[in-house]
XYZ file of C-alpha atoms in Angstrom:
612
model
C 163.234 -103.804 74.308
C 162.712 -100.553 76.253
C 161.395 -100.946 79.806
C 159.114 -98.823 82.005
C 158.700 -99.984 85.629
C 155.590 -98.707 87.411
C 153.841 -99.395 90.734
C 150.109 -98.781 91.215
C 149.101 -97.215 94.544
C 145.531 -96.920 95.816
C 143.338 -97.275 98.868
C 141.277 -100.455 99.245
C 138.370 -100.570 96.736
C 139.417 -97.541 94.683
C 139.665 -99.647 91.493
C 143.368 -100.448 91.262
C 143.068 -104.099 90.248
C 140.173 -103.294 87.874
C 142.367 -100.735 86.089
C 145.113 -103.344 85.658
C 142.474 -105.670 84.142
C 141.727 -103.019 81.532
C 145.409 -102.446 80.766
C 145.959 -106.173 80.231
C 142.947 -106.527 77.935
C 143.685 -103.447 75.816
C 147.329 -104.392 75.303
C 146.111 -107.584 73.546
C 147.725 -109.907 76.076
C 144.778 -112.336 75.986
C 143.446 -114.290 73.043
C 140.107 -113.107 71.652
C 138.377 -116.302 72.830
C 140.242 -116.572 76.145
C 138.046 -116.669 79.260
C 139.455 -114.205 81.820
C 138.007 -113.536 85.258
C 137.474 -110.047 86.644
C 140.177 -108.708 88.990
C 142.526 -111.238 87.450
C 145.516 -109.933 89.457
C 143.826 -110.956 92.719
C 144.972 -114.553 92.261
C 144.977 -115.454 95.961
C 141.728 -117.069 97.222
C 141.533 -114.728 100.207
C 142.095 -111.720 97.942
C 139.131 -112.662 95.793
C 136.921 -113.328 98.811
C 137.753 -110.078 100.598
C 138.178 -107.863 97.550
C 141.585 -106.565 98.657
C 145.144 -106.972 97.416
C 147.293 -108.799 99.982
C 150.384 -109.829 98.018
C 152.408 -107.541 95.750
C 152.339 -109.047 92.260
C 153.847 -107.985 88.966
C 152.732 -108.288 85.380
C 153.822 -106.698 82.102
C 152.188 -105.315 78.978
C 153.675 -104.207 75.668
C 152.680 -100.921 74.060
C 154.231 -99.648 70.808
C 157.641 -101.228 71.387
C 157.792 -100.558 75.137
C 157.391 -103.159 77.847
C 155.609 -101.724 80.906
C 156.276 -103.752 84.052
C 153.335 -103.152 86.429
C 153.557 -103.932 90.152
C 150.160 -104.200 91.890
C 150.798 -103.101 95.495
C 148.584 -103.868 98.508
C 146.324 -101.007 99.523
C 146.361 -101.710 103.265
C 149.062 -100.528 105.666
C 149.104 -103.926 107.401
C 150.868 -105.334 104.336
C 153.617 -102.723 104.445
C 156.252 -105.436 104.083
C 154.899 -106.159 100.599
C 154.820 -102.454 99.716
C 158.411 -101.785 100.771
C 160.056 -104.238 98.436
C 157.629 -103.652 95.546
C 158.506 -99.962 95.395
C 162.232 -100.760 95.261
C 161.736 -102.373 91.821
C 160.108 -99.407 90.046
C 160.950 -95.907 88.787
C 157.546 -94.245 89.112
C 154.108 -94.768 90.607
C 150.537 -94.400 89.455
C 148.369 -92.989 92.252
C 144.723 -94.008 91.830
C 142.209 -91.944 93.831
C 138.430 -92.329 94.101
C 136.685 -89.262 92.621
C 134.292 -89.099 95.594
C 136.272 -90.378 98.584
C 139.592 -88.726 97.758
C 142.893 -89.670 99.460
C 142.402 -92.133 102.333
C 144.712 -93.361 105.148
C 146.181 -96.297 103.231
C 146.842 -93.949 100.297
C 148.888 -91.809 102.668
C 150.925 -94.780 103.919
C 152.019 -96.141 100.530
C 152.403 -92.691 98.955
C 154.731 -91.612 101.773
C 156.976 -94.582 100.985
C 156.950 -93.820 97.263
C 157.774 -90.142 97.676
C 160.605 -90.938 100.101
C 162.161 -93.151 97.404
C 162.007 -90.259 94.924
C 159.343 -91.810 92.685
C 157.413 -89.337 90.522
C 153.650 -89.973 90.592
C 150.984 -90.000 87.895
C 147.556 -89.198 89.398
C 144.475 -90.979 88.035
C 141.103 -89.865 89.418
C 138.892 -92.953 89.074
C 135.107 -93.402 89.197
C 134.386 -89.933 87.809
C 130.957 -91.244 86.747
C 129.779 -91.410 90.365
C 126.915 -89.074 91.255
C 128.899 -87.661 94.174
C 132.167 -87.336 92.201
C 134.236 -84.211 92.919
C 137.377 -84.653 90.768
C 138.695 -81.081 91.015
C 138.446 -81.075 94.813
C 140.043 -84.538 94.992
C 143.007 -83.343 92.906
C 143.464 -80.402 95.308
C 143.316 -82.747 98.303
C 145.868 -85.031 96.654
C 148.199 -82.084 96.007
C 147.845 -80.968 99.647
C 148.605 -84.512 100.834
C 151.791 -84.665 98.771
C 152.914 -81.304 100.141
C 152.248 -82.571 103.670
C 154.311 -85.721 102.944
C 157.285 -83.646 101.777
C 157.053 -84.088 98.000
C 159.606 -82.197 95.914
C 158.645 -79.603 93.296
C 159.373 -82.156 90.579
C 157.095 -84.712 92.228
C 154.323 -82.112 92.648
C 154.355 -81.421 88.901
C 152.329 -84.565 88.209
C 150.094 -85.320 85.190
C 146.378 -85.835 85.913
C 144.024 -88.254 84.203
C 140.350 -89.044 84.733
C 139.162 -92.641 84.430
C 136.304 -95.103 84.665
C 138.337 -98.256 85.256
C 135.464 -100.748 85.041
C 134.685 -99.438 81.528
C 138.357 -99.393 80.510
C 138.453 -95.649 79.783
C 140.902 -92.898 80.720
C 141.572 -89.407 79.415
C 143.688 -86.364 80.269
C 142.212 -83.811 82.632
C 141.608 -81.093 80.057
C 140.321 -83.400 77.303
C 136.956 -84.922 76.435
C 136.189 -88.350 77.909
C 138.058 -91.113 76.085
C 136.918 -94.473 74.759
C 139.935 -96.547 75.864
C 143.130 -96.420 77.950
C 145.384 -95.033 75.180
C 145.848 -91.729 77.041
C 147.027 -93.638 80.120
C 149.562 -95.701 78.137
C 150.844 -92.584 76.365
C 151.253 -90.732 79.682
C 153.189 -93.662 81.161
C 155.561 -93.784 78.160
C 156.085 -90.013 78.244
C 156.390 -89.525 82.018
C 157.907 -92.699 83.495
C 161.703 -92.692 82.962
C 163.142 -95.521 80.921
C 164.626 -98.179 83.227
C 168.293 -97.449 83.791
C 171.091 -100.012 83.939
C 174.327 -100.766 82.141
C 173.806 -103.953 80.139
C 177.566 -104.241 79.569
C 178.466 -104.175 83.295
C 178.792 -107.325 85.487
C 175.445 -108.869 86.434
C 173.692 -107.638 89.607
C 170.154 -108.510 90.829
C 168.341 -108.103 94.162
C 165.614 -110.452 95.427
C 162.405 -108.503 96.109
C 159.925 -111.389 96.253
C 159.937 -115.181 96.476
C 157.817 -117.878 94.894
C 158.060 -121.651 94.882
C 157.570 -124.381 92.277
C 157.511 -128.127 92.884
C 159.581 -128.530 89.702
C 161.985 -125.577 89.873
C 162.299 -125.015 93.624
C 162.607 -121.493 94.976
C 161.971 -118.700 92.458
C 163.472 -115.262 93.106
C 161.699 -112.206 91.659
C 163.404 -108.822 91.378
C 164.923 -106.193 89.145
C 168.160 -106.591 87.204
C 170.252 -103.589 88.254
C 173.042 -104.086 85.722
C 174.404 -106.583 83.235
C 172.768 -109.608 81.655
C 172.229 -113.235 82.688
C 171.248 -116.471 80.994
C 170.659 -120.079 82.091
C 173.866 -121.841 83.068
C 175.705 -118.698 84.210
C 177.803 -119.021 87.367
C 176.809 -116.391 89.933
C 177.204 -115.738 93.655
C 174.538 -115.151 96.294
C 175.386 -112.496 98.909
C 173.265 -112.627 102.061
C 173.149 -110.385 105.161
C 176.489 -111.789 106.363
C 178.214 -110.482 103.214
C 179.740 -113.865 102.354
C 179.454 -114.809 98.625
C 178.158 -118.327 97.915
C 178.668 -119.688 94.384
C 175.857 -121.224 92.390
C 174.465 -121.635 88.887
C 171.306 -120.195 87.323
C 169.065 -122.937 85.965
C 166.340 -120.822 84.335
C 165.544 -117.134 83.788
C 162.075 -115.685 83.151
C 160.534 -112.385 82.115
C 156.893 -111.409 82.577
C 154.231 -110.858 79.954
C 150.602 -110.624 80.971
C 149.889 -113.140 83.703
C 152.605 -115.560 82.615
C 156.279 -116.008 83.374
C 157.952 -116.453 80.006
C 161.147 -118.476 79.878
C 163.877 -116.347 78.310
C 167.269 -117.004 76.734
C 168.644 -113.912 78.472
C 167.500 -111.165 80.850
C 168.969 -107.700 80.818
C 169.367 -104.583 82.981
C 166.193 -102.671 83.819
C 163.767 -105.596 83.509
C 161.835 -107.212 86.371
C 162.582 -110.926 86.097
C 162.509 -114.280 87.908
C 165.528 -116.550 88.470
C 165.974 -120.115 89.698
C 169.038 -122.026 90.843
C 169.425 -121.300 94.573
C 167.390 -123.159 97.215
C 168.318 -120.830 100.078
C 167.714 -117.373 98.596
C 166.114 -114.851 100.966
C 164.389 -111.562 100.305
C 166.998 -108.792 100.153
C 169.827 -111.074 98.964
C 171.981 -109.946 96.037
C 172.799 -112.243 93.099
C 175.898 -111.030 91.211
C 178.687 -111.905 88.831
C 181.566 -113.652 90.706
C 183.968 -111.162 89.148
C 182.163 -108.218 90.802
C 180.305 -109.507 93.895
C 178.905 -106.119 94.955
C 176.081 -106.405 97.488
C 173.124 -104.015 97.311
C 171.813 -102.399 100.540
C 169.495 -104.693 102.506
C 165.847 -103.639 102.213
C 164.451 -102.009 105.335
C 160.963 -102.988 106.517
C 158.812 -101.228 109.117
C 158.777 -102.934 112.500
C 155.696 -104.871 113.726
C 153.207 -103.082 115.977
C 150.880 -105.897 117.152
C 151.575 -109.386 118.503
C 149.594 -112.501 119.443
C 150.612 -115.811 120.989
C 150.179 -119.030 118.996
C 149.963 -122.238 121.032
C 148.616 -125.784 120.554
C 144.910 -126.220 121.182
C 144.305 -127.677 124.664
C 140.504 -127.591 124.792
C 138.407 -130.772 125.316
C 137.696 -130.717 121.561
C 141.387 -130.609 120.582
C 142.348 -132.755 117.604
C 138.812 -133.364 116.352
C 138.942 -131.169 113.258
C 142.591 -130.296 112.577
C 145.197 -132.241 110.657
C 148.262 -130.466 112.096
C 147.837 -129.980 115.833
C 151.226 -130.262 117.568
C 153.597 -127.466 118.527
C 156.151 -128.842 116.053
C 153.665 -128.537 113.193
C 152.834 -124.958 114.181
C 156.508 -123.990 114.563
C 157.430 -125.457 111.147
C 154.572 -123.589 109.454
C 155.569 -120.281 111.060
C 159.172 -120.798 109.979
C 158.032 -121.316 106.395
C 155.966 -118.136 106.565
C 159.050 -116.161 107.550
C 160.694 -117.059 104.223
C 158.304 -114.828 102.268
C 156.543 -112.642 104.853
C 159.344 -110.229 105.708
C 157.232 -107.993 107.990
C 156.447 -110.925 110.319
C 158.416 -111.778 113.475
C 158.266 -115.114 115.322
C 159.727 -115.541 118.802
C 159.632 -118.887 120.689
C 158.302 -118.567 124.232
C 158.646 -120.923 127.140
C 156.896 -124.226 126.572
C 155.121 -124.783 123.272
C 154.021 -121.206 122.479
C 155.285 -118.651 119.954
C 154.847 -114.899 119.948
C 153.940 -113.804 116.397
C 154.239 -110.091 115.643
C 152.902 -108.282 112.578
C 151.949 -104.907 111.162
C 148.346 -105.055 112.398
C 145.348 -107.221 113.155
C 144.573 -107.750 109.460
C 148.150 -108.852 108.748
C 147.922 -111.487 111.495
C 144.350 -112.553 110.692
C 145.322 -113.352 107.079
C 148.062 -115.684 108.376
C 145.616 -117.328 110.806
C 143.034 -117.829 108.047
C 145.618 -119.331 105.673
C 146.816 -121.756 108.354
C 143.328 -122.964 109.288
C 142.526 -123.590 105.618
C 145.674 -125.670 105.342
C 144.447 -127.922 108.177
C 146.162 -126.390 111.217
C 144.511 -126.292 114.645
C 145.811 -123.964 117.378
C 144.922 -121.302 119.957
C 145.499 -117.551 119.643
C 145.653 -114.979 122.436
C 144.250 -111.452 122.486
C 146.284 -109.065 120.260
C 148.671 -106.818 122.193
C 150.411 -103.696 120.924
C 154.215 -103.636 120.993
C 155.569 -100.897 123.261
C 158.859 -99.044 122.688
C 161.080 -96.913 124.884
C 162.091 -93.763 122.993
C 164.506 -91.373 124.735
C 163.570 -92.883 128.086
C 159.810 -92.483 127.512
C 157.497 -95.489 127.211
C 155.642 -95.139 123.913
C 152.865 -96.998 122.118
C 151.773 -97.134 118.451
C 149.199 -94.566 117.328
C 146.848 -94.699 114.356
C 145.373 -92.043 112.132
C 141.682 -92.925 111.901
C 139.244 -91.647 109.281
C 135.525 -92.288 109.845
C 133.133 -91.487 106.989
C 129.684 -91.548 108.606
C 126.098 -90.314 108.138
C 125.547 -86.923 109.767
C 122.970 -88.437 112.158
C 125.633 -90.804 113.541
C 128.395 -88.217 113.850
C 127.818 -87.457 117.554
C 127.822 -91.100 118.636
C 130.996 -91.860 116.660
C 132.804 -88.794 118.040
C 131.843 -89.779 121.577
C 132.933 -93.388 121.002
C 136.345 -92.445 119.599
C 136.928 -89.719 122.207
C 136.159 -92.133 125.048
C 138.959 -94.348 123.700
C 141.530 -91.538 124.013
C 141.059 -90.334 120.434
C 141.956 -86.726 119.534
C 139.938 -85.033 116.789
C 142.240 -83.668 114.067
C 139.760 -82.674 111.372
C 135.995 -82.521 110.761
C 134.406 -82.120 107.336
C 130.607 -82.090 107.293
C 128.425 -82.229 104.197
C 124.667 -82.350 103.813
C 124.298 -86.077 104.457
C 127.735 -87.382 105.485
C 130.672 -86.266 107.598
C 134.336 -87.245 107.677
C 136.095 -87.356 111.041
C 139.873 -87.673 111.362
C 141.237 -88.819 114.728
C 144.616 -89.707 116.186
C 144.378 -92.478 118.767
C 146.247 -95.437 120.297
C 146.260 -98.599 118.175
C 144.983 -100.687 121.092
C 141.954 -98.407 121.402
C 140.671 -99.768 118.088
C 140.525 -103.374 119.322
C 136.839 -104.264 119.393
C 135.649 -100.894 118.077
C 134.726 -101.853 114.509
C 131.674 -103.863 115.589
C 130.449 -100.988 117.766
C 131.101 -98.581 114.906
C 128.880 -100.558 112.538
C 126.094 -100.508 115.139
C 126.489 -96.756 115.698
C 126.202 -96.052 111.960
C 123.582 -98.750 111.140
C 126.143 -100.328 108.825
C 126.526 -97.179 106.692
C 129.859 -95.991 108.126
C 133.328 -96.491 106.623
C 136.259 -96.789 109.036
C 139.884 -96.659 107.829
C 143.081 -96.369 109.816
C 146.826 -96.531 109.295
C 149.880 -96.583 111.534
C 151.030 -93.029 112.289
C 154.042 -93.501 114.575
C 154.794 -93.904 118.280
C 153.511 -91.520 120.959
C 153.849 -91.512 124.782
C 151.761 -94.158 126.556
C 148.334 -92.743 127.476
C 147.602 -95.090 130.384
C 144.977 -97.716 131.121
C 142.216 -98.088 128.563
C 139.039 -100.155 128.736
C 137.959 -101.186 125.256
C 135.514 -103.954 126.145
C 132.638 -103.054 128.438
C 130.759 -106.368 128.630
C 131.772 -109.713 130.099
C 131.158 -113.167 128.634
C 128.545 -115.869 129.001
C 130.551 -119.006 129.859
C 129.418 -122.641 129.746
C 129.425 -124.437 133.107
C 128.482 -127.887 131.741
C 129.622 -129.986 128.799
C 127.071 -131.252 126.296
C 124.658 -130.060 123.646
C 123.116 -126.581 123.719
C 119.313 -126.666 123.912
C 116.963 -124.084 122.431
C 114.992 -123.997 125.694
C 118.083 -122.957 127.701
C 119.088 -120.303 125.151
C 115.538 -118.934 125.171
C 115.554 -118.635 128.956
C 118.969 -116.886 128.940
C 118.801 -114.704 125.857
C 117.758 -111.614 127.830
C 121.109 -111.888 129.659
C 123.175 -111.182 126.540
C 123.953 -112.010 122.912
C 124.720 -115.626 121.995
C 127.380 -116.719 119.508
C 126.064 -120.290 119.138
C 122.938 -121.990 117.801
C 120.866 -124.791 119.402
C 122.500 -128.162 118.849
C 126.057 -126.845 119.169
C 128.310 -129.028 121.311
C 129.939 -127.033 124.113
C 132.426 -127.690 126.894
C 133.080 -126.243 130.352
C 134.790 -122.856 130.024
C 133.687 -122.228 126.448
C 132.478 -118.675 125.753
C 128.890 -118.834 124.491
C 128.168 -115.141 124.040
C 128.542 -111.598 125.331
C 127.062 -110.692 128.716
C 124.835 -107.623 128.734
C 126.598 -106.428 131.905
C 130.226 -106.134 133.050
C 131.805 -109.321 134.354
C 131.478 -112.949 133.291
C 128.467 -115.145 133.974
C 128.557 -118.950 134.148
C 125.408 -120.385 132.564
C 123.955 -123.853 132.040
C 123.107 -124.125 128.371
C 122.461 -127.897 128.464
C 119.187 -127.889 130.376
C 116.118 -128.957 128.398
C 112.483 -128.508 129.365
C 111.168 -131.332 131.532
C 108.755 -133.517 129.588
C 105.361 -134.267 131.194
C 101.990 -135.369 129.894
C 100.357 -132.172 131.148
C 99.808 -129.380 128.620
C 98.489 -125.877 129.258
C 98.300 -122.877 126.968
C 99.556 -120.573 129.716
C 102.704 -122.521 130.625
C 103.717 -123.999 127.263
C 105.330 -120.883 125.825
C 106.286 -120.624 122.196
C 110.114 -120.571 121.963
C 111.279 -117.714 119.746
C 115.054 -117.289 119.593
C 117.036 -114.216 118.612
C 119.422 -115.253 115.780
C 122.926 -115.967 117.033
C 125.693 -113.515 116.179
C 128.264 -115.422 114.114
C 131.664 -113.852 114.708
C 134.143 -113.644 111.850
C 137.846 -114.213 112.490
C 138.537 -110.465 112.767
C 135.543 -109.961 115.079
C 136.702 -112.859 117.245
C 140.186 -111.325 117.556
C 138.577 -108.008 118.505
C 136.299 -109.622 121.113
C 138.662 -112.064 122.859
C 139.655 -110.891 126.358
C 142.959 -110.993 128.213
C 141.881 -114.123 130.102
C 140.484 -115.809 126.991
C 141.776 -117.630 123.916
C 140.513 -118.043 120.368
C 140.394 -121.705 119.370
C 141.071 -121.929 115.607
C 140.341 -125.103 113.631
C 139.704 -125.753 109.917
C 135.950 -125.905 110.593
C 135.327 -123.789 113.703
C 136.208 -120.644 115.609
C 135.534 -120.986 119.334
C 136.173 -118.578 122.165
C 137.194 -120.068 125.519
C 138.581 -119.104 128.889
C 142.274 -119.745 129.480
C 141.298 -121.514 132.706
C 138.325 -123.736 131.935
C 137.348 -124.770 135.489
C 134.968 -122.104 136.938
C 136.175 -122.736 140.515
C 139.798 -122.213 139.487
C 138.823 -118.994 137.720
C 137.188 -117.683 140.894
C 140.302 -118.466 142.942
C 142.486 -116.713 140.387
C 140.192 -113.672 140.415
C 140.368 -113.454 144.235
C 144.154 -113.838 144.135
C 144.370 -111.054 141.546
C 142.177 -108.753 143.645
C 144.322 -109.448 146.713
C 147.510 -108.670 144.775
C 146.017 -105.388 143.560
C 144.970 -104.468 147.109
C 148.493 -105.193 148.401
C 149.937 -103.045 145.648
C 147.607 -100.151 146.503
C 148.511 -100.476 150.195
C 152.227 -100.329 149.385
C 151.688 -97.211 147.273
C 149.782 -95.520 150.102
C 152.462 -96.550 152.602
């Protein structure tokens, strides 16, 4: 069998997973009567709900005697840890670009990694049937992006195809529109180099991904660099310490379609799965005992954002969660570290843990997975991770691209500029404009909700990590305070009606609240303690002038990401399997006032010392 190993790179929603669907169907992987869902590679529940690829996954198709191993990479920079190790398994990449939107920030992130590894790209311009498609201009923009990212002359000499992925059609740039994906398969066979590796040399394999089976234990996925292996072979595992540990392979698998196929032998160049070791880690080398040569450990970009996980201590603690103690939370985070290589977990004093990741989305996916598994805990406001570079305190910066209606362009520019954003590029069309900014990562906390309001929901906001820059100083990202409950009990419609001109509520009538729980956003700076448990006094007197009709503004239901954006420095997000609640760290309103006065006094003393 001759192997071609290929990674697919694309921005979120540019049609990457849909194209893989078409490749699987047209390579006759499925039976004619087999029921197959759309976006079949998005096997994770959260992936299907959100329409994004979170985990790097691999499949394989056969075309005219060639096996094409396809790695579906995440399109978001927050999952850079998945991208890093996926690209190490392949010899080329297929860059999928929307014919209207062109290269986007996440395209830049993954493409930079691929070019740095020397992978030669194939460019597919997808969705050429869109009314606003501009394929020639998009190809030029893609070429310019590759030049900017330092592509070699060989990498810049890339083949170009046009495609409509949802119809399963692709054709070469200069040809008439095709009826299937044959042109894509032919280009892959002709352009992607055949997987190299000496099948006669001693066995060598590096773990790029991990899976788990209740029957087989830990499953290691990666590429065979040299040699062959079969079940029962004695091998050694070489970890970061360089010490070889002997073991025996129990089963070996190759991939075909969506299935792992048990094989009698795997050979150099193929992407395979092995079982036999219970303590394998990502980056470990599995080799022949006669030649225990370790491969270089995979490097992964460092985290940029952190939050604090701690047990839930609110009055409602333990009502909805199954796993609520610090030990449960610590064990779950330790298990996550086995497969999530871009995550960092650091125990803090007491029962808390600092969890650091590549971005808010990276951390929010972990939080959502844990709450669905029955965990209950509290999460602090996200904080960026500072670095000292050559004696200068630096913070992470993002490259932000806002695609907005022309009417909203001024408001968006003002909003990003007020958050220390620097305009890098402005492209204005008849109806829409594209703004490119460079700005601190922390400036984006809480901005997405404002952005949707500024653009009446028609704007598209994308951003990706762009490096560390000198610290820009204090930054206020949240203008309003919170409406905070001062009594425990049930929220009444009458109380909400009387208070709704003071701000926006996050709860509905009938919701049970406790002292210190955040009920909504104040319309003015500063927090406001409110009594939400007061009902209208009942009398036997009725009058048309005093018995007002209660009409409530619908409550704003915050998603997990919106809650993480909103939560303040003195607040916590209470996460349970059924609820997301915002609360003050200090629940007692009198204690909060004392702390505020103490903080003001400390600041005044500090100012006096500076003046002195």
